[in-house]
Tab-separated table of C-alpha atoms in Angstrom:
chain	number	residue	atom	x	y	z
A	1	GLU	CA	87.777	142.715	169.769
A	2	PRO	CA	90.365	144.344	167.515
A	3	GLU	CA	90.189	143.434	163.858
A	4	VAL	CA	91.868	144.122	160.555
A	5	THR	CA	89.898	146.496	158.364
A	6	GLN	CA	90.136	147.084	154.644
A	7	THR	CA	88.843	149.775	152.332
A	8	PRO	CA	87.189	149.921	149.938
A	9	SER	CA	85.146	146.748	150.034
A	10	HIS	CA	84.754	146.849	146.268
A	11	GLN	CA	86.836	148.742	143.722
A	12	VAL	CA	86.040	148.924	140.032
A	13	THR	CA	88.688	150.341	137.738
A	14	GLN	CA	89.634	150.552	134.091
A	15	MET	CA	92.566	148.569	132.762
A	16	GLY	CA	95.755	150.579	132.990
A	17	GLN	CA	94.627	152.647	135.950
A	18	GLU	CA	96.385	152.741	139.289
A	19	VAL	CA	94.610	151.462	142.367
A	20	ILE	CA	95.484	151.657	146.034
A	21	LEU	CA	93.986	149.166	148.420
A	22	ARG	CA	94.047	150.136	152.054
A	23	CYS	CA	94.353	148.103	155.203
A	24	VAL	CA	94.465	148.992	158.861
A	25	PRO	CA	96.142	146.130	160.719
A	26	ILE	CA	95.586	145.425	164.384
A	27	SER	CA	97.450	148.113	166.280
A	28	ASN	CA	100.124	146.120	168.122
A	29	HIS	CA	100.896	143.808	165.203
A	30	LEU	CA	104.309	143.830	163.583
A	31	TYR	CA	103.998	141.607	160.515
A	32	PHE	CA	101.759	142.473	157.601
A	33	TYR	CA	100.672	140.508	154.575
A	34	TRP	CA	98.748	140.758	151.355
A	35	TYR	CA	97.073	137.753	149.769
A	36	ARG	CA	94.762	137.532	146.819
A	37	GLN	CA	92.131	135.108	145.591
A	38	ILE	CA	91.112	135.057	141.967
A	39	LEU	CA	87.540	133.840	141.631
A	40	GLY	CA	87.435	130.072	141.857
A	41	GLN	CA	91.123	129.751	142.705
A	42	LYS	CA	93.273	129.412	145.807
A	43	VAL	CA	94.182	132.161	148.200
A	44	GLU	CA	97.723	133.127	147.139
A	45	PHE	CA	100.445	134.894	149.076
A	46	LEU	CA	101.616	138.160	147.551
A	47	VAL	CA	103.941	139.862	150.003
A	48	SER	CA	104.963	140.126	153.621
A	49	PHE	CA	106.190	143.282	155.328
A	50	TYR	CA	108.115	143.748	158.531
A	51	ASN	CA	110.098	146.586	160.018
A	52	ASN	CA	109.146	148.896	157.163
A	53	GLU	CA	110.424	146.712	154.410
A	54	ILE	CA	109.340	143.774	152.277
A	55	SER	CA	110.472	140.550	153.892
A	56	GLU	CA	109.228	138.160	151.254
A	57	LYS	CA	107.320	138.375	147.996
A	58	SER	CA	105.881	135.917	145.541
A	59	GLU	CA	106.355	135.690	141.797
A	60	ILE	CA	103.011	137.419	141.385
A	61	PHE	CA	104.337	140.522	143.132
A	62	ASP	CA	106.114	142.081	140.174
A	63	ASP	CA	107.145	145.676	139.497
A	64	GLN	CA	103.525	146.700	139.068
A	65	PHE	CA	102.903	146.072	142.749
A	66	SER	CA	104.171	147.998	145.743
A	67	VAL	CA	103.381	148.165	149.421
A	68	GLU	CA	103.768	150.939	151.892
A	69	ARG	CA	103.131	151.746	155.504
A	70	PRO	CA	102.765	155.492	155.161
A	71	ASP	CA	101.960	156.108	158.804
A	72	GLY	CA	101.633	154.158	161.994
A	73	SER	CA	98.309	152.605	161.103
A	74	ASN	CA	97.775	152.090	157.381
A	75	PHE	CA	99.253	149.414	155.153
A	76	THR	CA	98.614	149.868	151.452
A	77	LEU	CA	98.915	147.805	148.300
A	78	LYS	CA	99.332	149.746	145.080
A	79	ILE	CA	98.909	148.338	141.610
A	80	ARG	CA	100.395	150.830	139.170
A	81	SER	CA	98.766	149.786	135.921
A	82	THR	CA	95.999	147.292	136.441
A	83	LYS	CA	95.425	144.383	134.111
A	84	LEU	CA	92.307	142.312	133.600
A	85	GLU	CA	93.966	139.406	135.400
A	86	ASP	CA	94.408	141.521	138.538
A	87	SER	CA	90.686	141.140	139.174
A	88	ALA	CA	90.518	139.272	142.465
A	89	MET	CA	89.719	139.504	146.133
A	90	TYR	CA	92.655	141.034	148.013
A	91	PHE	CA	93.092	140.175	151.669
A	92	CYS	CA	95.273	141.944	154.157
A	93	ALA	CA	96.507	140.094	157.243
A	94	SER	CA	98.595	140.913	160.261
A	95	ARG	CA	100.146	139.170	163.190
A	96	THR	CA	102.024	140.058	166.296
A	97	GLY	CA	105.319	138.895	167.698
A	98	ASP	CA	107.970	136.718	166.151
A	99	ARG	CA	106.615	133.302	166.966
A	100	VAL	CA	105.902	131.424	163.797
A	101	LEU	CA	102.736	129.945	165.240
A	102	ASP	CA	101.143	133.292	165.906
A	103	GLU	CA	97.840	133.548	164.121
A	104	GLN	CA	97.485	135.754	161.090
A	105	PHE	CA	94.332	137.822	161.383
A	106	PHE	CA	92.618	138.563	158.113
A	107	GLY	CA	90.632	141.538	156.954
A	108	PRO	CA	87.334	141.204	155.078
A	109	GLY	CA	88.962	141.752	151.716
A	110	THR	CA	88.661	144.198	148.836
A	111	ARG	CA	87.082	142.932	145.664
A	112	LEU	CA	88.952	144.478	142.735
A	113	THR	CA	87.269	144.409	139.342
A	114	VAL	CA	89.326	145.525	136.353
A	115	LEU	CA	87.314	146.309	133.231
B	1	ALA	CA	106.770	122.785	144.617
B	2	GLN	CA	105.095	123.280	147.975
B	3	SER	CA	101.371	122.729	147.717
B	4	VAL	CA	98.291	121.953	149.746
B	5	SER	CA	95.546	119.720	148.399
B	6	GLN	CA	91.991	119.602	149.611
B	7	HIS	CA	90.184	116.609	148.254
B	8	ASN	CA	86.634	117.867	148.207
B	9	HIS	CA	85.605	121.124	146.592
B	10	HIS	CA	81.969	120.877	147.626
B	11	VAL	CA	80.408	118.891	150.448
B	12	ILE	CA	76.699	118.740	151.223
B	13	LEU	CA	75.535	117.300	154.521
B	14	SER	CA	72.445	117.141	156.631
B	15	GLU	CA	72.480	118.476	160.157
B	16	ALA	CA	73.920	116.041	162.715
B	17	ALA	CA	75.957	114.236	160.076
B	18	SER	CA	79.654	113.753	160.708
B	19	LEU	CA	82.189	115.740	158.743
B	20	GLU	CA	85.665	114.963	157.563
B	21	LEU	CA	87.513	117.243	155.167
B	22	GLY	CA	90.761	115.992	153.740
B	23	CYS	CA	93.968	117.995	153.493
B	24	ASN	CA	97.352	116.841	152.264
B	25	TYR	CA	100.480	118.876	151.827
B	26	SER	CA	103.620	118.311	149.847
B	27	TYR	CA	106.573	119.518	151.809
B	28	GLY	CA	109.328	117.420	153.326
B	29	GLY	CA	110.383	119.636	156.188
B	30	THR	CA	108.701	120.775	159.363
B	31	VAL	CA	105.455	122.614	158.882
B	32	ASN	CA	102.836	124.388	160.891
B	33	LEU	CA	99.303	123.487	159.864
B	34	PHE	CA	96.126	125.510	160.009
B	35	TRP	CA	92.460	125.327	159.195
B	36	TYR	CA	90.692	128.588	158.439
B	37	VAL	CA	86.967	129.068	157.922
B	38	GLN	CA	85.153	131.759	156.002
B	39	TYR	CA	81.479	132.151	156.795
B	40	PRO	CA	79.373	133.849	154.115
B	41	GLY	CA	80.258	137.520	153.991
B	42	GLN	CA	82.809	137.301	156.772
B	43	HIS	CA	86.574	137.291	157.329
B	44	LEU	CA	88.824	134.294	157.187
B	45	GLN	CA	88.964	133.034	160.782
B	46	LEU	CA	91.300	130.541	162.386
B	47	LEU	CA	89.608	127.290	163.408
B	48	LEU	CA	92.655	125.505	164.750
B	49	LYS	CA	96.371	125.088	164.314
B	50	TYR	CA	99.062	122.495	164.850
B	51	PHE	CA	102.712	123.150	165.487
B	52	SER	CA	103.942	120.294	167.707
B	53	GLY	CA	102.882	117.850	170.409
B	54	ASP	CA	99.618	115.961	170.432
B	55	PRO	CA	98.711	115.332	166.786
B	56	LEU	CA	95.019	115.584	167.617
B	57	VAL	CA	94.190	119.258	167.842
B	58	LYS	CA	90.951	120.705	169.103
B	59	GLY	CA	89.674	124.011	167.802
B	60	ILE	CA	86.695	126.246	168.158
B	61	LYS	CA	83.069	125.250	167.575
B	62	GLY	CA	83.681	121.542	168.158
B	63	PHE	CA	86.144	121.071	165.301
B	64	GLU	CA	89.261	118.948	165.574
B	65	ALA	CA	92.021	117.904	163.233
B	66	GLU	CA	94.538	115.107	163.218
B	67	PHE	CA	98.069	115.476	161.955
B	68	ILE	CA	99.416	112.262	160.447
B	69	LYS	CA	103.015	112.954	159.553
B	70	SER	CA	103.539	109.758	157.579
B	71	LYS	CA	100.631	110.639	155.324
B	72	PHE	CA	101.368	114.383	155.141
B	73	SER	CA	97.761	114.892	156.140
B	74	PHE	CA	95.827	117.212	158.423
B	75	ASN	CA	92.164	116.274	158.117
B	76	LEU	CA	89.439	118.315	159.733
B	77	ARG	CA	86.601	116.605	161.563
B	78	LYS	CA	83.427	117.386	163.403
B	79	PRO	CA	81.198	114.638	164.807
B	80	SER	CA	77.908	116.450	164.263
B	81	VAL	CA	77.540	119.447	161.974
B	82	GLN	CA	75.034	122.246	162.324
B	83	TRP	CA	73.437	124.498	159.763
B	84	SER	CA	75.657	127.312	161.064
B	85	ASP	CA	78.742	125.394	159.913
B	86	THR	CA	77.866	126.276	156.330
B	87	ALA	CA	81.034	127.997	155.143
B	88	GLU	CA	84.187	127.574	153.115
B	89	TYR	CA	87.050	125.770	154.839
B	90	PHE	CA	90.695	126.301	153.959
B	91	CYS	CA	93.639	124.182	154.954
B	92	ALA	CA	96.946	126.062	155.075
B	93	VAL	CA	100.590	125.353	155.773
B	94	ILE	CA	103.562	127.408	156.869
B	95	PRO	CA	106.834	125.666	156.016
B	96	LEU	CA	109.196	126.477	158.840
B	97	SER	CA	112.244	126.812	156.657
B	98	GLY	CA	110.576	129.632	154.804
B	99	GLY	CA	110.964	133.294	155.441
B	100	TYR	CA	108.368	135.277	157.232
B	101	ASN	CA	105.639	132.764	157.595
B	102	LYS	CA	103.589	133.030	154.477
B	103	LEU	CA	100.548	130.806	154.483
B	104	ILE	CA	100.188	128.353	151.605
B	105	PHE	CA	96.498	127.635	151.142
B	106	GLY	CA	94.559	124.775	149.697
B	107	ALA	CA	91.782	125.459	147.218
B	108	GLY	CA	89.102	125.363	149.888
B	109	THR	CA	86.086	123.156	150.511
B	110	ARG	CA	82.656	124.665	150.367
B	111	LEU	CA	80.400	123.020	152.948
B	112	ALA	CA	76.629	123.303	152.797
B	113	VAL	CA	74.653	121.934	155.725
B	114	HIS	CA	70.946	121.427	155.224
B	115	PRO	CA	68.569	121.542	158.177
């Protein structure tokens, strides 16, 4: 069964460093998402991506964040200059089609630790 | 602001006990409703979803949920839990007047089932 994959599973970085989190969505999916979950808090929407552009972003997704689909398979989240408060679990999700009730399939997450 | 509330953060049950996890949302318009489950060390997986029609929705693994529009609720139930149901359960909403279908999650309920 196809699934969303994410790499790395755990990333440790120093404050101020750039990180790139990688996701491979399911191959025939058209909509892509990043969510994050700070330890002990809710899963929060960061950004959605469709047709090679951001379709919606949250207040969290400021200028330090960017997303890219550099080729036909990868979907990346870049944090330019990490802060302590960026430490969280980052989930990628994807879905197919344009029906709002289509399921979003989630990856296993990348745990980002900023020291 | 749009939000999803889950009443119980931690629930401990014995096997064969009945389960009901509460979920309320604050949004006046039409919504799609979801329950996701995250087993230890695994992805977020869809348990069930509601978009229209019969307000009693059946999902995988014997779970069901009832949408009560007047109460803005979408409670999850299972008549008899098993040890393998130990997981974290997330209620989520997609407001249909929104953009590209971002999920708004509740804080999650951690369920522990003892044999």
